[in-house]
Short mmCIF file of C-alpha atoms and ligand atoms in Angstrom, two decimals:
data_model
loop_
_atom_site.label_atom_id
_atom_site.label_comp_id
_atom_site.label_asym_id
_atom_site.label_seq_id
_atom_site.Cartn_x
_atom_site.Cartn_y
_atom_site.Cartn_z
CA MET A 1 25.80 44.58 88.03
CA ASN A 2 22.21 43.82 86.21
CA ARG A 3 21.70 40.62 85.05
CA ARG A 4 22.52 40.89 81.13
CA THR A 5 26.14 41.74 82.31
CA LEU A 6 26.12 39.04 84.83
CA HIS A 7 25.44 36.63 82.14
CA THR A 8 28.29 37.96 79.64
CA LEU A 9 30.71 37.45 81.88
CA PHE A 10 30.03 33.96 82.82
CA ALA A 11 29.74 33.54 79.52
CA SER A 12 33.28 34.74 78.37
CA LEU A 13 35.11 32.56 81.78
CA ALA A 14 33.57 29.98 80.39
CA VAL A 15 34.87 30.90 77.29
CA ALA A 16 38.13 31.16 79.00
CA ALA A 17 38.55 28.52 80.70
CA THR A 18 37.92 26.50 76.87
CA PHE A 19 40.67 27.84 75.85
CA SER A 20 42.69 27.42 78.76
CA THR A 21 42.05 23.52 79.37
CA ALA A 22 42.31 23.02 75.70
CA ALA A 23 45.87 25.21 75.32
CA PHE A 24 46.98 23.08 78.71
CA ALA A 25 46.11 19.59 77.13
CA GLN A 26 48.09 20.74 73.88
CA ALA A 27 51.67 22.10 75.63
CA PRO A 28 53.71 19.49 74.07
CA ILE A 29 56.61 18.18 76.75
CA VAL A 30 59.62 19.52 76.99
CA LEU A 31 62.48 17.76 76.62
CA LYS A 32 65.92 19.50 77.37
CA PHE A 33 68.76 17.65 76.07
CA SER A 34 72.60 18.90 77.02
CA HIS A 35 75.96 17.72 75.52
CA VAL A 36 79.37 19.13 75.39
CA VAL A 37 80.61 18.85 71.53
CA ALA A 38 79.39 20.69 68.04
CA ASN A 39 76.23 20.10 66.10
CA ASP A 40 78.40 19.02 63.31
CA THR A 41 80.16 15.74 65.56
CA PRO A 42 78.65 12.28 65.65
CA LYS A 43 76.69 13.12 68.85
CA GLY A 44 75.28 16.37 68.10
CA LYS A 45 74.29 14.67 64.94
CA GLY A 46 72.69 11.85 66.47
CA ALA A 47 71.26 14.51 69.08
CA GLU A 48 69.73 15.85 66.07
CA ARG A 49 67.98 13.13 64.86
CA PHE A 50 67.32 12.16 68.10
CA LYS A 51 65.10 15.51 68.34
CA GLU A 52 63.49 15.09 64.85
CA LEU A 53 62.26 11.63 65.14
CA ALA A 54 60.92 12.32 68.76
CA GLU A 55 58.74 15.02 67.52
CA LYS A 56 56.89 13.04 64.70
CA TYR A 57 56.86 9.72 66.19
CA THR A 58 54.70 11.27 68.95
CA LYS A 59 53.12 14.26 67.16
CA GLY A 60 54.48 16.82 69.10
CA ARG A 61 53.23 15.75 72.16
CA VAL A 62 56.92 15.90 72.74
CA LYS A 63 59.41 18.65 71.79
CA VAL A 64 62.91 18.62 72.35
CA GLU A 65 65.30 21.29 72.58
CA LEU A 66 68.53 20.16 72.10
CA TYR A 67 71.95 22.39 74.04
CA PRO A 68 74.83 21.43 72.38
CA ASN A 69 78.33 22.93 72.89
CA SER A 70 78.44 23.56 76.33
CA SER A 71 76.00 26.22 76.32
CA LEU A 72 73.76 25.05 78.81
CA TYR A 73 75.82 23.46 81.44
CA LYS A 74 79.78 22.11 81.01
CA ASP A 75 80.56 18.51 81.78
CA LYS A 76 80.49 18.23 85.81
CA GLU A 77 77.13 20.53 86.33
CA GLU A 78 75.49 18.63 82.92
CA LEU A 79 75.35 15.55 85.01
CA GLU A 80 74.12 17.86 88.48
CA ALA A 81 71.60 19.55 86.34
CA LEU A 82 70.37 16.01 85.20
CA GLN A 83 69.93 14.40 88.84
CA LEU A 84 68.15 17.87 89.66
CA GLY A 85 65.96 17.81 87.06
CA ALA A 86 66.59 21.00 84.95
CA VAL A 87 67.80 19.15 82.14
CA GLN A 88 66.56 16.39 81.19
CA MET A 89 68.79 14.12 78.65
CA LEU A 90 72.31 14.21 78.20
CA ALA A 91 74.84 11.87 76.08
CA PRO A 92 78.10 12.24 78.98
CA SER A 93 81.01 10.29 77.48
CA LEU A 94 81.55 6.98 79.24
CA ALA A 95 84.60 8.87 80.94
CA LYS A 96 82.10 10.64 82.99
CA PHE A 97 80.96 8.90 84.89
CA GLY A 98 83.32 8.66 88.08
CA PRO A 99 82.16 11.38 89.60
CA LEU A 100 78.76 10.60 90.21
CA GLY A 101 80.29 7.53 91.68
CA VAL A 102 79.95 5.04 88.94
CA LYS A 103 83.89 4.13 88.00
CA GLU A 104 82.98 0.45 86.26
CA PHE A 105 81.88 3.01 83.15
CA GLU A 106 85.59 3.57 83.00
CA LEU A 107 85.99 0.21 81.48
CA PHE A 108 85.62 1.80 77.91
CA ASP A 109 89.07 3.64 78.86
CA LEU A 110 91.10 0.94 79.44
CA PRO A 111 93.50 0.94 76.61
CA TYR A 112 93.75 -1.08 73.92
CA ILE A 113 90.95 -2.90 75.79
CA PHE A 114 88.78 -3.33 72.12
CA PRO A 115 90.80 -4.71 69.05
CA GLY A 116 87.83 -3.57 66.76
CA LYS A 117 84.34 -1.94 67.05
CA ASP A 118 82.75 -5.47 66.97
CA VAL A 119 83.55 -6.64 70.19
CA LEU A 120 82.53 -2.94 71.33
CA TYR A 121 79.07 -3.03 70.12
CA ARG A 122 78.83 -6.84 72.01
CA VAL A 123 79.72 -5.57 74.93
CA THR A 124 77.71 -1.91 74.87
CA GLU A 125 75.02 -4.31 73.81
CA GLY A 126 75.41 -7.23 76.30
CA PRO A 127 75.21 -8.27 79.54
CA VAL A 128 78.03 -5.96 80.66
CA GLY A 129 76.41 -2.81 78.77
CA LYS A 130 73.05 -3.53 80.54
CA GLY A 131 74.83 -4.49 84.10
CA LEU A 132 76.37 -0.63 83.62
CA PHE A 133 72.89 0.95 83.12
CA LYS A 134 71.49 -0.58 85.98
CA LYS A 135 74.08 0.77 88.35
CA LEU A 136 73.12 4.35 87.24
CA GLU A 137 69.38 3.81 88.17
CA PRO A 138 70.13 4.07 91.76
CA LYS A 139 71.64 7.72 91.12
CA GLY A 140 67.88 8.76 89.95
CA ILE A 141 69.56 7.72 86.04
CA VAL A 142 67.92 5.54 82.99
CA GLY A 143 70.15 4.71 80.70
CA LEU A 144 68.54 4.71 77.18
CA ALA A 145 71.91 3.85 74.80
CA TYR A 146 75.51 3.39 73.53
CA TRP A 147 76.62 5.87 71.02
CA ASP A 148 79.75 5.76 69.18
CA ASN A 149 82.37 8.17 68.48
CA GLY A 150 85.94 6.40 67.32
CA PHE A 151 89.32 5.55 68.81
CA LYS A 152 91.31 8.16 70.47
CA VAL A 153 94.22 10.43 68.52
CA MET A 154 96.82 11.78 70.68
CA SER A 155 97.82 15.48 70.09
CA SER A 156 100.11 18.09 70.77
CA ASN A 157 102.72 20.71 69.24
CA LYS A 158 106.05 18.11 69.47
CA PRO A 159 105.63 15.35 67.56
CA MET A 160 104.53 11.69 69.74
CA HIS A 161 106.29 8.59 68.48
CA VAL A 162 107.52 6.75 71.27
CA PRO A 163 106.01 7.30 75.16
CA ALA A 164 109.91 9.13 75.89
CA ASP A 165 108.12 11.62 73.41
CA PHE A 166 105.45 12.33 76.36
CA ARG A 167 107.68 12.83 79.28
CA GLY A 168 106.90 15.62 81.30
CA MET A 169 104.41 16.41 78.77
CA LYS A 170 100.91 17.91 80.44
CA MET A 171 98.07 16.57 79.16
CA ARG A 172 94.23 17.32 79.13
CA ILE A 173 92.09 14.40 80.08
CA GLN A 174 88.84 13.83 81.11
CA SER A 175 87.42 12.94 85.08
CA SER A 176 88.19 9.37 84.49
CA LYS A 177 91.19 7.41 86.92
CA VAL A 178 91.79 5.10 84.39
CA LEU A 179 92.60 8.11 81.75
CA ASP A 180 95.19 9.35 84.75
CA ALA A 181 96.72 6.01 84.82
CA GLN A 182 97.22 5.99 80.81
CA MET A 183 98.88 9.14 80.72
CA ARG A 184 100.83 8.49 83.85
CA ALA A 185 102.15 5.51 82.29
CA LEU A 186 103.50 7.42 78.88
CA GLY A 187 105.58 9.63 81.88
CA ALA A 188 102.96 12.56 81.21
CA ASN A 189 101.54 14.69 84.01
CA PRO A 190 97.13 14.56 83.19
CA GLN A 191 95.37 17.23 84.21
CA VAL A 192 91.03 16.94 84.61
CA MET A 193 89.49 19.66 82.54
CA ALA A 194 86.12 20.70 81.74
CA PHE A 195 85.86 20.00 77.35
CA SER A 196 84.55 23.41 76.97
CA GLU A 197 87.84 24.66 78.72
CA VAL A 198 90.35 22.58 76.53
CA TYR A 199 90.62 24.77 73.30
CA GLN A 200 91.74 28.28 75.08
CA ALA A 201 94.57 25.80 77.43
CA LEU A 202 96.12 24.29 74.36
CA GLN A 203 96.37 27.77 73.57
CA THR A 204 98.06 29.94 76.13
CA GLY A 205 99.84 26.61 76.75
CA VAL A 206 97.85 25.90 80.34
CA VAL A 207 98.51 22.38 78.57
CA ASP A 208 100.85 20.70 75.99
CA GLY A 209 98.53 18.26 74.60
CA THR A 210 95.56 16.25 74.87
CA GLU A 211 93.53 12.87 73.69
CA ASN A 212 89.89 12.72 71.28
CA PRO A 213 88.73 11.33 68.18
CA PRO A 214 89.53 13.33 64.96
CA SER A 215 85.92 14.64 65.13
CA ASN A 216 86.01 16.57 68.08
CA LEU A 217 89.66 17.50 68.45
CA TYR A 218 88.58 19.15 64.25
CA THR A 219 84.72 20.61 65.47
CA GLN A 220 86.23 22.33 68.01
CA LYS A 221 89.28 23.37 66.03
CA MET A 222 92.36 22.41 68.92
CA HIS A 223 94.25 21.35 65.24
CA GLU A 224 94.83 25.42 64.62
CA VAL A 225 96.13 25.00 67.91
CA GLN A 226 98.52 21.50 67.95
CA LYS A 227 101.25 20.97 65.09
CA HIS A 228 101.51 17.33 65.93
CA VAL A 229 98.42 14.39 65.76
CA THR A 230 99.42 10.64 66.37
CA LEU A 231 97.40 8.42 65.13
CA SER A 232 98.12 5.56 67.83
CA ASP A 233 94.01 3.78 68.42
CA HIS A 234 95.52 3.56 71.79
CA GLY A 235 91.69 3.96 73.80
CA TYR A 236 88.03 4.89 72.90
CA LEU A 237 85.03 6.76 73.37
CA GLY A 238 81.77 6.49 73.16
CA TYR A 239 78.76 8.02 74.84
CA ALA A 240 75.84 6.91 77.18
CA VAL A 241 72.64 8.96 76.42
CA ILE A 242 70.94 9.18 79.86
CA VAL A 243 67.81 10.42 80.82
CA ASN A 244 66.26 11.84 84.68
CA LYS A 245 64.38 8.91 86.25
CA LYS A 246 61.64 10.86 87.50
CA PHE A 247 61.20 12.12 84.18
CA TRP A 248 61.45 9.52 82.43
CA ASP A 249 59.14 6.91 84.46
CA GLY A 250 56.35 10.09 85.38
CA LEU A 251 56.04 10.01 81.23
CA PRO A 252 52.36 9.05 79.35
CA ALA A 253 53.36 4.89 78.83
CA ASP A 254 52.16 5.48 74.70
CA VAL A 255 54.58 8.58 75.12
CA ARG A 256 57.51 6.75 76.13
CA GLY A 257 57.19 3.95 73.65
CA GLN A 258 57.57 6.75 71.01
CA LEU A 259 60.51 7.87 72.24
CA GLN A 260 61.79 4.75 72.37
CA ASN A 261 61.81 4.28 69.44
CA ALA A 262 63.14 7.76 68.49
CA MET A 263 66.05 6.65 70.31
CA LYS A 264 66.54 3.05 68.83
CA ASP A 265 66.52 4.85 65.33
CA SER A 266 68.55 7.75 66.28
CA THR A 267 71.29 5.09 68.01
CA LYS A 268 71.13 3.36 64.62
CA TYR A 269 71.91 6.29 62.46
CA ALA A 270 74.80 8.06 65.18
CA ASN A 271 76.77 4.84 65.47
CA ALA A 272 76.96 4.16 61.63
CA ILE A 273 77.68 7.90 61.05
CA ALA A 274 80.44 7.83 63.68
CA GLN A 275 83.49 6.07 61.65
CA GLN A 276 82.71 8.20 58.19
CA GLU A 277 82.44 11.58 60.30
CA ASN A 278 85.68 10.52 61.81
CA ASP A 279 87.82 9.91 58.61
CA ARG A 280 86.19 13.29 57.20
CA ALA A 281 87.61 15.12 59.98
CA LEU A 282 91.10 13.83 60.06
CA ASP A 283 90.80 15.10 56.55
CA ALA A 284 90.28 18.26 57.15
CA VAL A 285 92.96 17.98 59.79
CA ARG A 286 94.97 17.47 57.30
CA LYS A 287 94.05 19.95 53.87
CA SER A 288 94.11 22.58 56.91
CA GLY A 289 97.82 22.23 56.66
CA LYS A 290 98.71 23.00 60.32
CA THR A 291 98.85 19.75 61.77
CA ARG A 292 100.91 17.26 60.88
CA VAL A 293 99.15 13.45 61.67
CA TYR A 294 101.62 10.97 61.77
CA SER A 295 100.96 6.69 62.10
CA LEU A 296 102.70 4.99 64.20
CA THR A 297 104.96 1.62 62.54
CA PRO A 298 104.54 -1.29 63.79
CA PRO A 299 108.10 -1.23 65.93
CA GLU A 300 106.40 1.95 67.72
CA LYS A 301 103.31 0.20 67.96
CA ALA A 302 104.72 -2.26 70.01
CA GLU A 303 106.19 0.20 72.64
CA TRP A 304 103.43 1.68 73.75
CA ARG A 305 101.69 -1.73 73.90
CA ARG A 306 103.90 -1.97 76.65
CA ALA A 307 103.97 0.45 78.30
CA LEU A 308 100.20 1.16 78.44
CA LEU A 309 98.69 -2.93 78.79
CA PRO A 310 99.92 -2.65 82.40
CA VAL A 311 97.42 0.12 83.01
CA GLN A 312 94.59 -3.13 82.12
CA LYS A 313 96.27 -4.67 85.25
CA ASP A 314 97.11 -1.43 87.33
CA MET A 315 92.71 -1.18 87.13
CA GLU A 316 91.55 -3.86 88.25
CA ALA A 317 90.34 -3.08 91.32
CA ARG A 318 88.66 0.00 90.40
CA ILE A 319 86.63 -1.58 86.91
CA GLY A 320 85.97 -5.23 88.39
CA ARG A 321 87.94 -8.26 86.89
CA ASP A 322 84.69 -9.70 86.16
CA ILE A 323 83.44 -7.04 83.85
CA ILE A 324 86.98 -6.84 82.14
CA GLN A 325 87.14 -10.30 81.65
CA ALA A 326 84.05 -10.55 80.41
CA VAL A 327 85.44 -7.70 77.28
CA ASN A 328 88.29 -10.37 76.27
CA LYS A 329 86.39 -13.40 76.19
CA GLU A 330 84.12 -11.46 73.88
CA ALA A 331 87.23 -10.53 71.80
CA LEU A 332 87.87 -14.56 71.82
CA ALA A 333 85.17 -15.71 70.36
CA LEU A 334 85.76 -13.37 67.44
CA GLY A 335 88.46 -14.44 66.77
CA TYR A 336 90.99 -11.80 68.73
CA LYS A 337 93.73 -13.86 70.29
C1 LMR B 1 86.07 15.58 75.57
O1 LMR B 1 85.63 15.94 76.69
O2 LMR B 1 87.75 15.20 75.69
C2 LMR B 1 84.83 14.78 75.43
O3 LMR B 1 84.97 13.21 75.59
C3 LMR B 1 83.60 15.52 74.56
C4 LMR B 1 82.48 14.56 74.32
O4 LMR B 1 81.52 14.83 74.74
O5 LMR B 1 83.02 14.38 73.32
#
């Protein structure tokens, strides 16, 4: 090699190095956010807003990849994937933390624990909500926010007016022991199943019915295979937005701050639209003409309460008496009896 060739070679190597350093410096941090529901739901829309704001606030230093509808992982797998770092962010329902070893989250599944959303917000934004997030840290997880969905309705192919109507029915539940106890208190047989499998299980009769807020029922088309829906307001469904702790702690401080702001703003948005999304979905279910939507009469409501309220006491040892009492105290402070 003569001097001239050598010189050219060094020059081109230097250019290549400059390019790759520049490319490296500009490579965005990828944040994979996996969830199990449709985009057109409170959680789906909250995730889309988070992506938009996270990319905007970090000026593109973070790229959020959304994987809705169990397209990457199903319920149980997604929690494992988060702990392994295969995804960085999830928003599982609060009924799905038991298998992770943080059963106290099942507080949110207790029948009639929240007489209104005002009590719920006091709980999630107060010491109980923060205390629950603390319990995630030893699992390598950081809790960032609570996202709302709404109160659940019951669905099946039979009218469900009183608890006796549930006798012997196979009801799909999420992986929560409280929900198991709730279905048993109604005389039903609970079956744990991943969300992505529910539609088909209902269609083929593997289970007879299920519970979910209208937004999930409608966007998964469950109303097409369920003739009856009862507006029972017996229980609540919400989410914890969580991140892999190693990923979160390893972010540059300024980026973490920008993502915190994006989370704060998308949480406000998700919680503001949750009720209207559910109202809209219920309306669409009614309009479909495929499902009869039934509202309980006051005496029927009283019967449901009589059957389901003992679950609160029965689950005290699992959830912790202190946190159940803390919720009841908030309710009293807000004027509920
Ligand atoms: C379910 O599994 O029934 C739902 O909680 C899914 C979800 O994330 O809303």
